[in-house]
Tab-separated table of C-alpha atoms in Angstrom:
chain	number	residue	atom	x	y	z
A	4	UNK	CA	128.258	306.277	274.288
A	5	UNK	CA	131.248	306.393	276.908
A	6	UNK	CA	130.304	303.554	278.633
A	7	UNK	CA	129.923	301.440	275.395
A	8	UNK	CA	133.325	302.618	274.755
A	9	UNK	CA	134.841	301.600	278.173
A	10	UNK	CA	133.266	297.838	277.382
A	11	UNK	CA	134.567	298.018	274.336
A	12	UNK	CA	138.143	298.748	275.393
A	13	UNK	CA	138.055	296.916	278.718
A	14	UNK	CA	137.005	293.583	276.654
A	15	UNK	CA	139.530	294.110	274.252
A	16	UNK	CA	142.248	294.511	277.637
A	17	UNK	CA	140.832	291.211	278.694
A	18	UNK	CA	141.091	289.503	275.320
A	19	UNK	CA	144.984	290.806	275.626
A	20	UNK	CA	145.806	289.475	279.076
A	21	UNK	CA	144.121	286.154	278.305
A	22	UNK	CA	146.348	285.987	275.319
A	23	UNK	CA	149.799	287.172	277.184
A	24	UNK	CA	148.932	285.418	279.787
A	25	UNK	CA	149.042	282.105	278.016
A	26	UNK	CA	152.266	282.699	276.839
A	27	UNK	CA	154.690	281.403	279.730
A	28	UNK	CA	153.003	277.917	279.241
A	29	UNK	CA	154.616	277.695	275.649
A	30	UNK	CA	158.606	276.879	277.076
A	31	UNK	CA	158.947	273.407	276.611
A	32	UNK	CA	159.690	274.319	272.743
A	33	UNK	CA	159.624	277.696	271.088
A	34	UNK	CA	162.456	277.524	268.539
A	35	UNK	CA	161.531	278.435	265.276
A	36	UNK	CA	162.229	275.984	262.325
A	37	UNK	CA	162.900	276.981	259.180
A	38	UNK	CA	159.999	275.076	257.519
A	39	UNK	CA	157.164	273.402	258.572
A	40	UNK	CA	155.742	270.982	256.355
A	41	UNK	CA	151.940	271.164	256.049
A	42	UNK	CA	149.274	267.781	257.096
A	43	UNK	CA	147.501	267.268	254.517
A	44	UNK	CA	146.490	270.803	253.107
A	45	UNK	CA	146.582	272.516	256.608
A	46	UNK	CA	149.691	275.043	257.064
A	47	UNK	CA	151.565	275.770	259.604
A	48	UNK	CA	153.131	279.266	260.197
A	49	UNK	CA	156.822	278.885	261.067
A	50	UNK	CA	156.516	280.340	264.859
A	51	UNK	CA	154.260	276.922	265.766
A	52	UNK	CA	156.358	275.146	268.256
A	53	UNK	CA	157.598	271.700	266.712
A	54	UNK	CA	155.781	269.953	269.977
A	55	UNK	CA	152.524	271.482	268.886
A	56	UNK	CA	152.832	271.051	265.220
A	57	UNK	CA	153.774	267.327	266.137
A	58	UNK	CA	150.963	266.618	268.416
A	59	UNK	CA	148.502	268.183	265.773
A	60	UNK	CA	150.102	265.946	263.121
A	61	UNK	CA	149.641	262.872	265.312
A	62	UNK	CA	145.756	263.675	265.921
A	63	UNK	CA	145.168	264.392	262.460
A	64	UNK	CA	146.717	261.103	260.995
A	65	UNK	CA	145.095	259.241	263.493
A	66	UNK	CA	141.881	259.915	261.615
A	67	UNK	CA	143.720	257.396	258.599
A	68	UNK	CA	143.395	254.398	260.709
A	69	UNK	CA	139.687	255.115	261.667
A	70	UNK	CA	137.449	252.575	261.272
A	71	UNK	CA	133.920	253.901	262.135
A	72	UNK	CA	131.307	251.145	260.522
A	73	UNK	CA	128.359	252.247	262.128
A	74	UNK	CA	128.522	255.956	262.972
A	75	UNK	CA	126.041	257.264	265.571
A	76	UNK	CA	122.381	258.013	264.425
A	77	UNK	CA	122.344	261.361	262.775
A	78	UNK	CA	126.017	262.538	262.583
A	79	UNK	CA	125.757	261.946	258.809
A	80	UNK	CA	123.311	264.737	258.381
A	81	UNK	CA	124.594	266.639	261.284
A	82	UNK	CA	127.945	267.177	259.256
A	83	UNK	CA	126.544	266.848	255.960
A	84	UNK	CA	128.798	263.914	254.742
A	85	UNK	CA	128.182	260.586	252.973
A	86	UNK	CA	130.450	258.434	255.524
A	87	UNK	CA	133.121	258.507	257.901
A	88	UNK	CA	135.992	257.516	256.339
A	89	UNK	CA	139.304	258.995	256.848
A	90	UNK	CA	139.086	260.848	253.636
A	91	UNK	CA	135.930	262.053	254.402
A	92	UNK	CA	136.937	263.327	257.633
A	93	UNK	CA	140.217	264.724	256.061
A	94	UNK	CA	138.460	266.686	253.276
A	95	UNK	CA	135.911	268.045	255.767
A	96	UNK	CA	138.418	269.393	258.382
A	97	UNK	CA	140.495	270.962	255.375
A	98	UNK	CA	137.267	272.714	253.849
A	99	UNK	CA	137.423	274.743	257.178
A	100	UNK	CA	140.921	274.631	258.794
A	101	UNK	CA	143.834	275.816	256.203
A	102	UNK	CA	146.360	277.736	258.305
A	103	UNK	CA	147.791	276.743	262.295
A	104	UNK	CA	149.147	279.711	264.032
A	105	UNK	CA	150.613	279.835	267.452
A	106	UNK	CA	148.955	281.186	270.570
A	107	UNK	CA	151.655	283.995	270.676
A	108	UNK	CA	150.126	285.734	267.507
A	109	UNK	CA	149.578	289.153	268.338
A	110	UNK	CA	146.596	291.020	266.905
A	111	UNK	CA	148.303	294.124	266.414
A	112	UNK	CA	148.772	296.795	263.690
A	113	UNK	CA	151.686	294.682	261.986
A	114	UNK	CA	149.941	291.493	262.025
A	115	UNK	CA	146.284	292.656	260.976
A	116	UNK	CA	146.262	294.974	257.644
A	117	UNK	CA	143.401	296.219	255.741
A	118	UNK	CA	143.612	295.335	252.157
A	119	UNK	CA	140.836	297.085	250.727
A	120	UNK	CA	137.264	298.472	250.754
A	121	UNK	CA	135.156	294.785	250.547
A	122	UNK	CA	131.878	293.977	249.435
A	123	UNK	CA	131.017	291.419	251.756
A	124	UNK	CA	128.200	288.849	251.082
A	125	UNK	CA	124.879	289.509	252.837
A	126	UNK	CA	126.095	292.971	254.405
A	127	UNK	CA	123.052	293.433	256.331
A	128	UNK	CA	123.677	290.706	258.591
A	129	UNK	CA	126.156	290.941	261.229
A	130	UNK	CA	126.187	287.762	263.672
A	131	UNK	CA	125.258	289.039	267.549
A	132	UNK	CA	128.180	288.338	269.839
A	133	UNK	CA	126.609	287.064	273.105
A	134	UNK	CA	127.753	289.147	276.052
A	135	UNK	CA	127.594	287.236	279.338
A	136	UNK	CA	125.598	287.962	282.007
A	137	UNK	CA	127.907	287.481	284.985
A	138	UNK	CA	130.844	289.167	285.454
A	139	UNK	CA	134.105	286.951	286.054
A	140	UNK	CA	137.293	287.063	287.579
A	141	UNK	CA	139.611	285.778	284.884
A	142	UNK	CA	142.782	284.364	286.226
A	143	UNK	CA	145.537	282.467	284.426
A	144	UNK	CA	144.408	280.868	281.434
A	145	UNK	CA	145.976	277.776	278.973
A	146	UNK	CA	145.184	278.427	275.517
A	147	UNK	CA	143.460	275.257	273.581
A	148	UNK	CA	142.730	276.115	270.610
A	149	UNK	CA	140.832	279.251	269.058
A	150	UNK	CA	139.125	279.756	265.493
A	151	UNK	CA	140.652	283.360	264.992
A	152	UNK	CA	140.201	283.318	261.237
A	153	UNK	CA	136.149	283.532	261.741
A	154	UNK	CA	136.618	286.609	264.556
A	155	UNK	CA	138.926	288.747	261.559
A	156	UNK	CA	136.142	288.323	259.186
A	157	UNK	CA	133.431	289.198	261.068
A	158	UNK	CA	135.834	292.360	262.381
A	159	UNK	CA	136.264	293.134	258.744
A	160	UNK	CA	132.732	292.604	257.463
A	161	UNK	CA	131.681	295.260	260.501
A	162	UNK	CA	133.943	297.962	258.610
A	163	UNK	CA	133.175	296.691	255.004
A	164	UNK	CA	136.866	296.456	254.687
A	165	UNK	CA	138.910	293.268	253.738
A	166	UNK	CA	141.608	292.528	256.320
A	167	UNK	CA	144.520	290.332	255.742
A	168	UNK	CA	146.345	288.476	258.355
A	169	UNK	CA	150.479	288.257	258.487
A	170	UNK	CA	151.628	284.613	258.918
A	171	UNK	CA	154.786	284.067	259.738
A	172	UNK	CA	156.508	282.415	256.888
A	173	UNK	CA	152.914	282.148	255.011
A	174	UNK	CA	152.611	286.038	253.671
A	175	UNK	CA	149.330	287.673	254.107
A	176	UNK	CA	146.004	285.635	253.803
A	177	UNK	CA	143.008	287.845	252.756
A	178	UNK	CA	140.235	286.844	255.115
A	179	UNK	CA	137.298	286.694	252.666
A	180	UNK	CA	135.546	283.773	254.319
A	181	UNK	CA	135.237	282.203	257.548
A	182	UNK	CA	136.194	279.304	255.581
A	183	UNK	CA	139.743	280.687	255.006
A	184	UNK	CA	140.106	278.696	258.339
A	185	UNK	CA	142.739	280.216	260.398
A	186	UNK	CA	143.319	278.595	264.002
A	187	UNK	CA	145.399	279.124	266.968
A	188	UNK	CA	146.959	276.493	269.283
A	189	UNK	CA	148.476	276.446	272.457
A	190	UNK	CA	149.632	273.701	274.540
A	191	UNK	CA	146.702	273.124	276.619
A	192	UNK	CA	145.336	271.086	273.888
A	193	UNK	CA	148.053	268.703	274.370
A	194	UNK	CA	148.019	268.067	278.060
A	195	UNK	CA	147.439	264.313	278.667
A	196	UNK	CA	143.891	263.475	279.225
A	197	UNK	CA	144.920	260.431	280.756
A	198	UNK	CA	147.948	258.820	281.324
A	199	UNK	CA	149.744	256.308	278.571
A	200	UNK	CA	147.030	256.674	276.103
A	201	UNK	CA	147.793	258.374	272.847
A	202	UNK	CA	144.896	256.784	271.185
A	203	UNK	CA	142.186	258.709	273.465
A	204	UNK	CA	144.271	261.912	273.374
A	205	UNK	CA	144.099	261.918	269.597
A	206	UNK	CA	139.944	261.680	269.821
A	207	UNK	CA	140.297	264.162	272.158
A	208	UNK	CA	142.084	266.613	270.235
A	209	UNK	CA	139.994	265.773	267.321
A	210	UNK	CA	136.824	266.555	268.813
A	211	UNK	CA	137.879	270.012	269.843
A	212	UNK	CA	139.604	270.533	266.126
A	213	UNK	CA	135.943	269.208	264.307
A	214	UNK	CA	134.393	271.841	267.110
A	215	UNK	CA	136.634	275.090	266.125
A	216	UNK	CA	136.429	274.028	262.563
A	217	UNK	CA	132.434	274.061	262.530
A	218	UNK	CA	133.061	277.612	263.315
A	219	UNK	CA	134.240	278.406	259.758
A	220	UNK	CA	130.591	277.471	258.707
A	221	UNK	CA	127.501	279.202	258.592
A	222	UNK	CA	126.376	282.866	256.630
A	223	UNK	CA	124.310	285.890	257.583
A	224	UNK	CA	123.698	285.373	261.184
A	225	UNK	CA	125.024	282.039	261.374
A	226	UNK	CA	128.426	283.374	260.153
A	227	UNK	CA	130.554	281.434	262.621
A	228	UNK	CA	128.038	279.552	264.653
A	229	UNK	CA	128.763	281.969	267.544
A	230	UNK	CA	127.310	280.353	270.956
A	231	UNK	CA	124.827	281.576	273.254
A	232	UNK	CA	124.712	282.729	276.991
A	233	UNK	CA	123.872	279.170	279.015
A	234	UNK	CA	120.170	279.963	280.755
A	235	UNK	CA	119.486	280.193	284.451
A	236	UNK	CA	120.282	277.109	286.039
A	237	UNK	CA	122.436	275.779	283.504
A	238	UNK	CA	125.704	274.477	284.789
A	239	UNK	CA	127.743	277.431	282.767
A	240	UNK	CA	124.607	279.849	283.630
A	241	UNK	CA	125.307	283.433	282.280
A	242	UNK	CA	128.266	282.403	280.050
A	243	UNK	CA	128.552	282.454	276.533
A	244	UNK	CA	129.260	278.671	276.245
A	245	UNK	CA	126.197	276.884	274.727
A	246	UNK	CA	124.571	276.553	271.715
A	247	UNK	CA	120.875	277.347	270.504
A	248	UNK	CA	121.507	275.555	267.282
A	249	UNK	CA	121.444	271.345	267.407
A	250	UNK	CA	123.797	271.210	264.372
A	251	UNK	CA	125.894	273.810	266.838
A	252	UNK	CA	129.836	273.389	267.181
A	253	UNK	CA	129.137	271.634	270.835
A	254	UNK	CA	127.427	268.916	269.097
A	255	UNK	CA	129.469	268.029	266.336
A	256	UNK	CA	132.660	268.168	268.649
A	257	UNK	CA	130.317	265.660	270.821
A	258	UNK	CA	129.388	263.471	267.974
A	259	UNK	CA	132.839	263.236	266.911
A	260	UNK	CA	134.386	262.173	269.985
A	261	UNK	CA	131.326	259.728	270.424
A	262	UNK	CA	131.617	257.896	267.093
A	263	UNK	CA	135.646	257.959	266.987
A	264	UNK	CA	135.582	256.440	270.778
A	265	UNK	CA	133.223	254.044	269.819
A	266	UNK	CA	135.415	252.300	267.580
A	267	UNK	CA	138.888	252.595	269.151
A	268	UNK	CA	140.254	249.337	269.920
A	269	UNK	CA	143.385	250.865	271.480
A	270	UNK	CA	141.797	253.600	274.098
A	271	UNK	CA	141.909	252.218	277.673
A	272	UNK	CA	138.691	252.052	280.006
A	273	UNK	CA	139.757	254.892	281.621
A	274	UNK	CA	140.234	257.058	278.356
A	275	UNK	CA	137.176	256.148	277.405
A	276	UNK	CA	135.447	257.291	280.706
A	277	UNK	CA	137.151	260.659	280.103
A	278	UNK	CA	136.306	261.014	276.835
A	279	UNK	CA	132.753	260.361	277.850
A	280	UNK	CA	132.595	263.083	280.329
A	281	UNK	CA	133.907	265.604	277.926
A	282	UNK	CA	130.998	264.273	275.542
A	283	UNK	CA	128.243	265.056	278.173
A	284	UNK	CA	129.916	268.262	278.968
A	285	UNK	CA	129.745	269.139	275.355
A	286	UNK	CA	126.321	267.551	274.731
A	287	UNK	CA	124.940	269.479	278.063
A	288	UNK	CA	125.386	272.532	276.143
A	289	UNK	CA	122.711	272.267	273.449
A	290	UNK	CA	120.138	274.741	274.962
A	291	UNK	CA	118.077	275.413	271.979
A	292	UNK	CA	116.716	273.126	269.018
A	293	UNK	CA	117.041	275.496	265.992
A	294	UNK	CA	119.293	274.326	262.920
A	295	UNK	CA	121.164	277.027	261.501
A	296	UNK	CA	122.080	277.278	257.933
A	297	UNK	CA	125.415	275.992	257.646
A	298	UNK	CA	126.359	276.962	254.276
A	299	UNK	CA	129.725	279.266	254.052
A	300	UNK	CA	129.597	282.504	253.605
A	301	UNK	CA	131.863	284.125	250.985
A	302	UNK	CA	134.595	281.835	249.345
A	303	UNK	CA	138.481	281.673	249.914
B	74	UNK	CA	148.571	301.613	256.284
B	75	UNK	CA	145.723	300.938	258.589
B	76	UNK	CA	142.901	303.569	258.753
B	77	UNK	CA	141.324	303.709	262.437
B	78	UNK	CA	143.607	301.607	263.449
B	79	UNK	CA	142.625	301.309	267.182
B	80	UNK	CA	138.684	300.261	266.267
B	81	UNK	CA	139.712	297.688	264.073
B	82	UNK	CA	141.866	296.356	266.767
B	83	UNK	CA	139.112	296.693	269.173
B	84	UNK	CA	136.301	295.192	266.883
B	85	UNK	CA	139.003	292.197	266.979
B	86	UNK	CA	139.487	291.902	269.928
B	87	UNK	CA	135.622	292.131	271.248
B	88	UNK	CA	135.078	289.557	268.549
B	89	UNK	CA	137.760	287.116	269.744
B	90	UNK	CA	136.422	287.526	273.260
B	91	UNK	CA	132.963	286.445	272.393
B	92	UNK	CA	134.116	283.838	269.475
B	93	UNK	CA	135.993	280.759	270.319
B	94	UNK	CA	139.007	281.249	272.505
B	95	UNK	CA	139.415	277.931	274.187
B	96	UNK	CA	141.607	278.002	277.436
B	97	UNK	CA	142.127	275.826	280.469
B	98	UNK	CA	142.136	276.924	283.930
B	99	UNK	CA	145.712	276.833	285.364
B	100	UNK	CA	144.502	277.375	289.045
B	101	UNK	CA	143.880	274.175	290.477
B	102	UNK	CA	140.414	273.813	292.263
B	103	UNK	CA	140.067	271.654	294.644
B	104	UNK	CA	137.553	270.610	297.475
B	105	UNK	CA	136.667	268.851	300.158
B	106	UNK	CA	134.594	265.760	299.863
B	107	UNK	CA	130.840	266.648	301.003
B	108	UNK	CA	129.878	264.858	303.977
B	109	UNK	CA	127.594	262.571	302.013
B	110	UNK	CA	130.428	261.796	299.349
B	111	UNK	CA	132.836	260.051	302.099
B	112	UNK	CA	132.623	256.569	301.560
B	113	UNK	CA	132.180	254.467	304.569
B	114	UNK	CA	133.864	251.564	304.698
B	115	UNK	CA	132.248	248.279	304.436
B	116	UNK	CA	131.793	246.515	307.611
B	117	UNK	CA	134.790	244.462	308.710
B	118	UNK	CA	134.719	241.033	307.123
B	119	UNK	CA	134.925	238.108	309.722
B	120	UNK	CA	138.389	236.695	310.338
B	121	UNK	CA	138.765	233.219	308.473
B	122	UNK	CA	141.872	231.314	309.983
B	123	UNK	CA	141.147	228.149	308.193
B	124	UNK	CA	144.413	228.091	305.872
B	125	UNK	CA	147.170	230.573	305.851
B	126	UNK	CA	146.104	230.974	301.976
B	127	UNK	CA	142.789	232.029	302.834
B	128	UNK	CA	143.770	234.554	305.593
B	129	UNK	CA	146.226	236.467	303.076
B	130	UNK	CA	143.728	236.542	300.460
B	131	UNK	CA	141.460	238.063	302.812
B	132	UNK	CA	144.102	240.628	303.910
B	133	UNK	CA	145.077	241.348	300.493
B	134	UNK	CA	141.351	242.099	299.835
B	135	UNK	CA	140.823	243.959	302.774
B	136	UNK	CA	143.773	246.292	302.019
B	137	UNK	CA	142.580	246.684	298.109
B	138	UNK	CA	139.019	247.593	299.931
B	139	UNK	CA	140.564	250.529	302.082
B	140	UNK	CA	143.059	251.697	299.273
B	141	UNK	CA	140.065	252.103	297.185
B	142	UNK	CA	138.013	253.911	299.874
B	143	UNK	CA	140.972	256.671	299.697
B	144	UNK	CA	141.058	256.585	296.165
B	145	UNK	CA	137.302	257.433	296.185
B	146	UNK	CA	137.327	259.686	298.633
B	147	UNK	CA	140.441	261.378	296.627
B	148	UNK	CA	138.525	261.557	293.863
B	149	UNK	CA	135.352	263.032	295.322
B	150	UNK	CA	137.823	266.021	296.181
B	151	UNK	CA	138.381	266.481	292.536
B	152	UNK	CA	134.675	266.512	291.038
B	153	UNK	CA	134.152	270.649	290.659
B	154	UNK	CA	131.429	272.056	291.907
B	155	UNK	CA	128.996	273.789	289.890
B	156	UNK	CA	129.453	277.045	291.645
B	157	UNK	CA	132.872	276.871	290.323
B	158	UNK	CA	132.189	276.410	286.740
B	159	UNK	CA	129.779	279.668	286.851
B	160	UNK	CA	132.525	281.449	288.245
B	161	UNK	CA	134.794	281.122	284.878
B	162	UNK	CA	135.423	283.291	281.785
B	163	UNK	CA	133.725	282.336	278.410
B	164	UNK	CA	137.175	281.880	277.331
B	165	UNK	CA	137.553	279.247	280.127
B	166	UNK	CA	134.251	277.607	280.008
B	167	UNK	CA	134.291	277.380	276.123
B	168	UNK	CA	135.791	274.089	276.012
B	169	UNK	CA	135.712	271.467	278.750
B	170	UNK	CA	137.256	272.777	281.471
B	171	UNK	CA	140.801	271.393	282.778
B	172	UNK	CA	138.951	270.781	286.298
B	173	UNK	CA	136.406	268.668	284.508
B	174	UNK	CA	139.212	266.953	282.301
B	175	UNK	CA	141.088	266.361	286.108
B	176	UNK	CA	137.982	264.486	287.533
B	177	UNK	CA	137.092	262.648	284.104
B	178	UNK	CA	140.798	261.012	284.914
B	179	UNK	CA	139.732	260.398	288.362
B	180	UNK	CA	136.777	258.541	287.100
B	181	UNK	CA	138.295	256.721	284.598
B	182	UNK	CA	140.813	255.575	287.166
B	183	UNK	CA	137.731	254.055	289.293
B	184	UNK	CA	136.164	252.348	286.581
B	185	UNK	CA	139.457	250.742	285.895
B	186	UNK	CA	140.099	249.565	289.759
B	187	UNK	CA	136.766	247.910	289.304
B	188	UNK	CA	137.413	246.191	286.248
B	189	UNK	CA	140.606	244.956	287.484
B	190	UNK	CA	138.918	243.760	290.727
B	191	UNK	CA	135.224	243.338	290.943
B	192	UNK	CA	135.291	242.930	294.544
B	193	UNK	CA	135.400	246.635	294.557
B	194	UNK	CA	131.668	246.572	292.770
B	195	UNK	CA	129.712	247.554	295.551
B	196	UNK	CA	131.546	250.219	296.744
B	197	UNK	CA	132.068	251.722	293.529
B	198	UNK	CA	128.315	251.528	293.021
B	199	UNK	CA	127.738	253.666	296.541
B	200	UNK	CA	130.171	255.995	295.312
B	201	UNK	CA	128.126	256.537	292.071
B	202	UNK	CA	124.643	256.593	293.755
B	203	UNK	CA	126.034	259.320	296.223
B	204	UNK	CA	127.664	261.245	292.395
B	205	UNK	CA	124.438	261.164	290.714
B	206	UNK	CA	122.232	262.558	293.681
B	207	UNK	CA	124.818	265.023	294.493
B	208	UNK	CA	122.947	268.312	293.178
B	209	UNK	CA	126.484	270.495	293.834
B	210	UNK	CA	127.996	268.281	290.982
B	211	UNK	CA	128.006	269.355	287.321
B	212	UNK	CA	125.179	267.492	285.386
B	213	UNK	CA	128.235	265.787	283.165
B	214	UNK	CA	129.786	264.053	286.355
B	215	UNK	CA	126.347	263.336	287.900
B	216	UNK	CA	125.201	261.724	284.099
B	217	UNK	CA	128.113	259.684	283.728
B	218	UNK	CA	128.192	258.277	287.584
B	219	UNK	CA	124.562	257.295	286.437
B	220	UNK	CA	125.371	255.584	283.773
B	221	UNK	CA	128.064	253.597	285.555
B	222	UNK	CA	126.109	252.880	288.107
B	223	UNK	CA	123.507	251.532	285.799
B	224	UNK	CA	126.067	249.387	283.941
B	225	UNK	CA	127.490	248.012	287.557
B	226	UNK	CA	124.054	247.349	288.726
B	227	UNK	CA	122.690	245.402	285.534
B	228	UNK	CA	119.041	244.355	285.798
B	229	UNK	CA	118.604	245.629	289.919
B	230	UNK	CA	119.503	249.128	288.276
B	231	UNK	CA	115.880	250.479	289.199
B	232	UNK	CA	115.542	249.077	292.190
B	233	UNK	CA	118.600	250.179	293.847
B	234	UNK	CA	118.781	253.682	292.395
B	235	UNK	CA	115.144	254.380	291.493
B	236	UNK	CA	114.633	257.286	288.426
B	237	UNK	CA	112.557	259.421	290.987
B	238	UNK	CA	115.358	259.992	292.896
B	239	UNK	CA	117.428	261.043	290.201
B	240	UNK	CA	117.325	264.600	288.526
B	241	UNK	CA	115.669	264.021	285.532
B	242	UNK	CA	117.994	266.156	283.163
B	243	UNK	CA	120.917	263.818	284.428
B	244	UNK	CA	118.601	260.802	283.409
B	245	UNK	CA	117.949	262.708	280.079
B	246	UNK	CA	121.884	263.728	279.264
B	247	UNK	CA	122.828	259.947	280.419
B	248	UNK	CA	120.712	258.406	278.119
B	249	UNK	CA	122.424	260.273	274.854
B	250	UNK	CA	125.856	258.170	275.910
B	251	UNK	CA	123.717	254.862	275.127
B	252	UNK	CA	121.943	256.053	272.531
B	253	UNK	CA	123.042	255.218	269.020
């Protein structure tokens, strides 16, 4: 019991360190502006740096010029969409992502509040968080994107208490479902994948975004579509960076990148190579052949 | 006010750890090229002195070839090893790590160089062949190299790099690139 408690605390401290260490990378624009207009129905807390908001908006808006005439096999059933028209893809994202917050967001008593006792659906089912089988020397890291909303939802479910997130300028958001959709973003996601190739950059950001958005799906033991530990011999052996589900976030992100890259007329050859490598890295993380129930749990 | 505040925070943080933090390593991981990855320059082309124009052209191509060799060797140093990936935390490894993105950028420049100067094709194929067979490299990199090799080799691909010389998981993964 004592050891378990120590492990919990150590893990929590490591998480805190990671969040803190990434702060130093946000220096280009930390100005808090009075109002940040939403992109579609996706809202930004007021402390998201303007540069990150702009980068995010550029990627999202690039969907408007998407023209995937022949989607890769299986992608429509994978994502349960009728086509890959821009409106369809926007809706898919907005069903799963409503709020964007900065990676400076602190998990503390001021930001995370207990709202009330809550009757969660499927109370007997709590998703299992895979524990790495390798110890790591965690050094300075650079935040890309994080579906923090799903994590808060599962934490509340474990406690049988509804939790709320205080978001700067947006008030308290009750985490009644992973579909409430709160994502943290950091500068890392906007680091240039290749030089002078915005089209490639947009596709890369969208691939990560579709991956993270899919963490808002699932119910019972599939809630949040948590990752599995990669098996012995795998490139990421011992790390919770694989999927047992063929309809998991890695495959969703990979297939979206593939589909968007295939129709990209502005991408450079170098950009397409870089995207292919990211695609392969993601696709290589499918280690099972399970199909998980992706119907969302709860309602927002 | 939060009851059992510490428990709330610990629960959330643990979940966040196991969830979907997406980080990128800021520490550079560069490597010396393996002996097998050092690209040997092709034998010197016999000097042709028929016309000053031809000489200039050959000198120019030789310079391009030498520069490309340097680029290939530099790229080899930028490809992370599997051992590097396995040292990462779940947060770093959750999305494609920065070291792999950097390798993708370098591989992209190789593809562009060959597209701009087809006479570099044989050098690139040599690089891709060694990259495909290097089991210290991540499967994703080897699969991309294998795919690129086959694209350049065309109908001679199976002859120049038989499937029995390539790891099955590399072949399998590379096939997903072309699968529609």
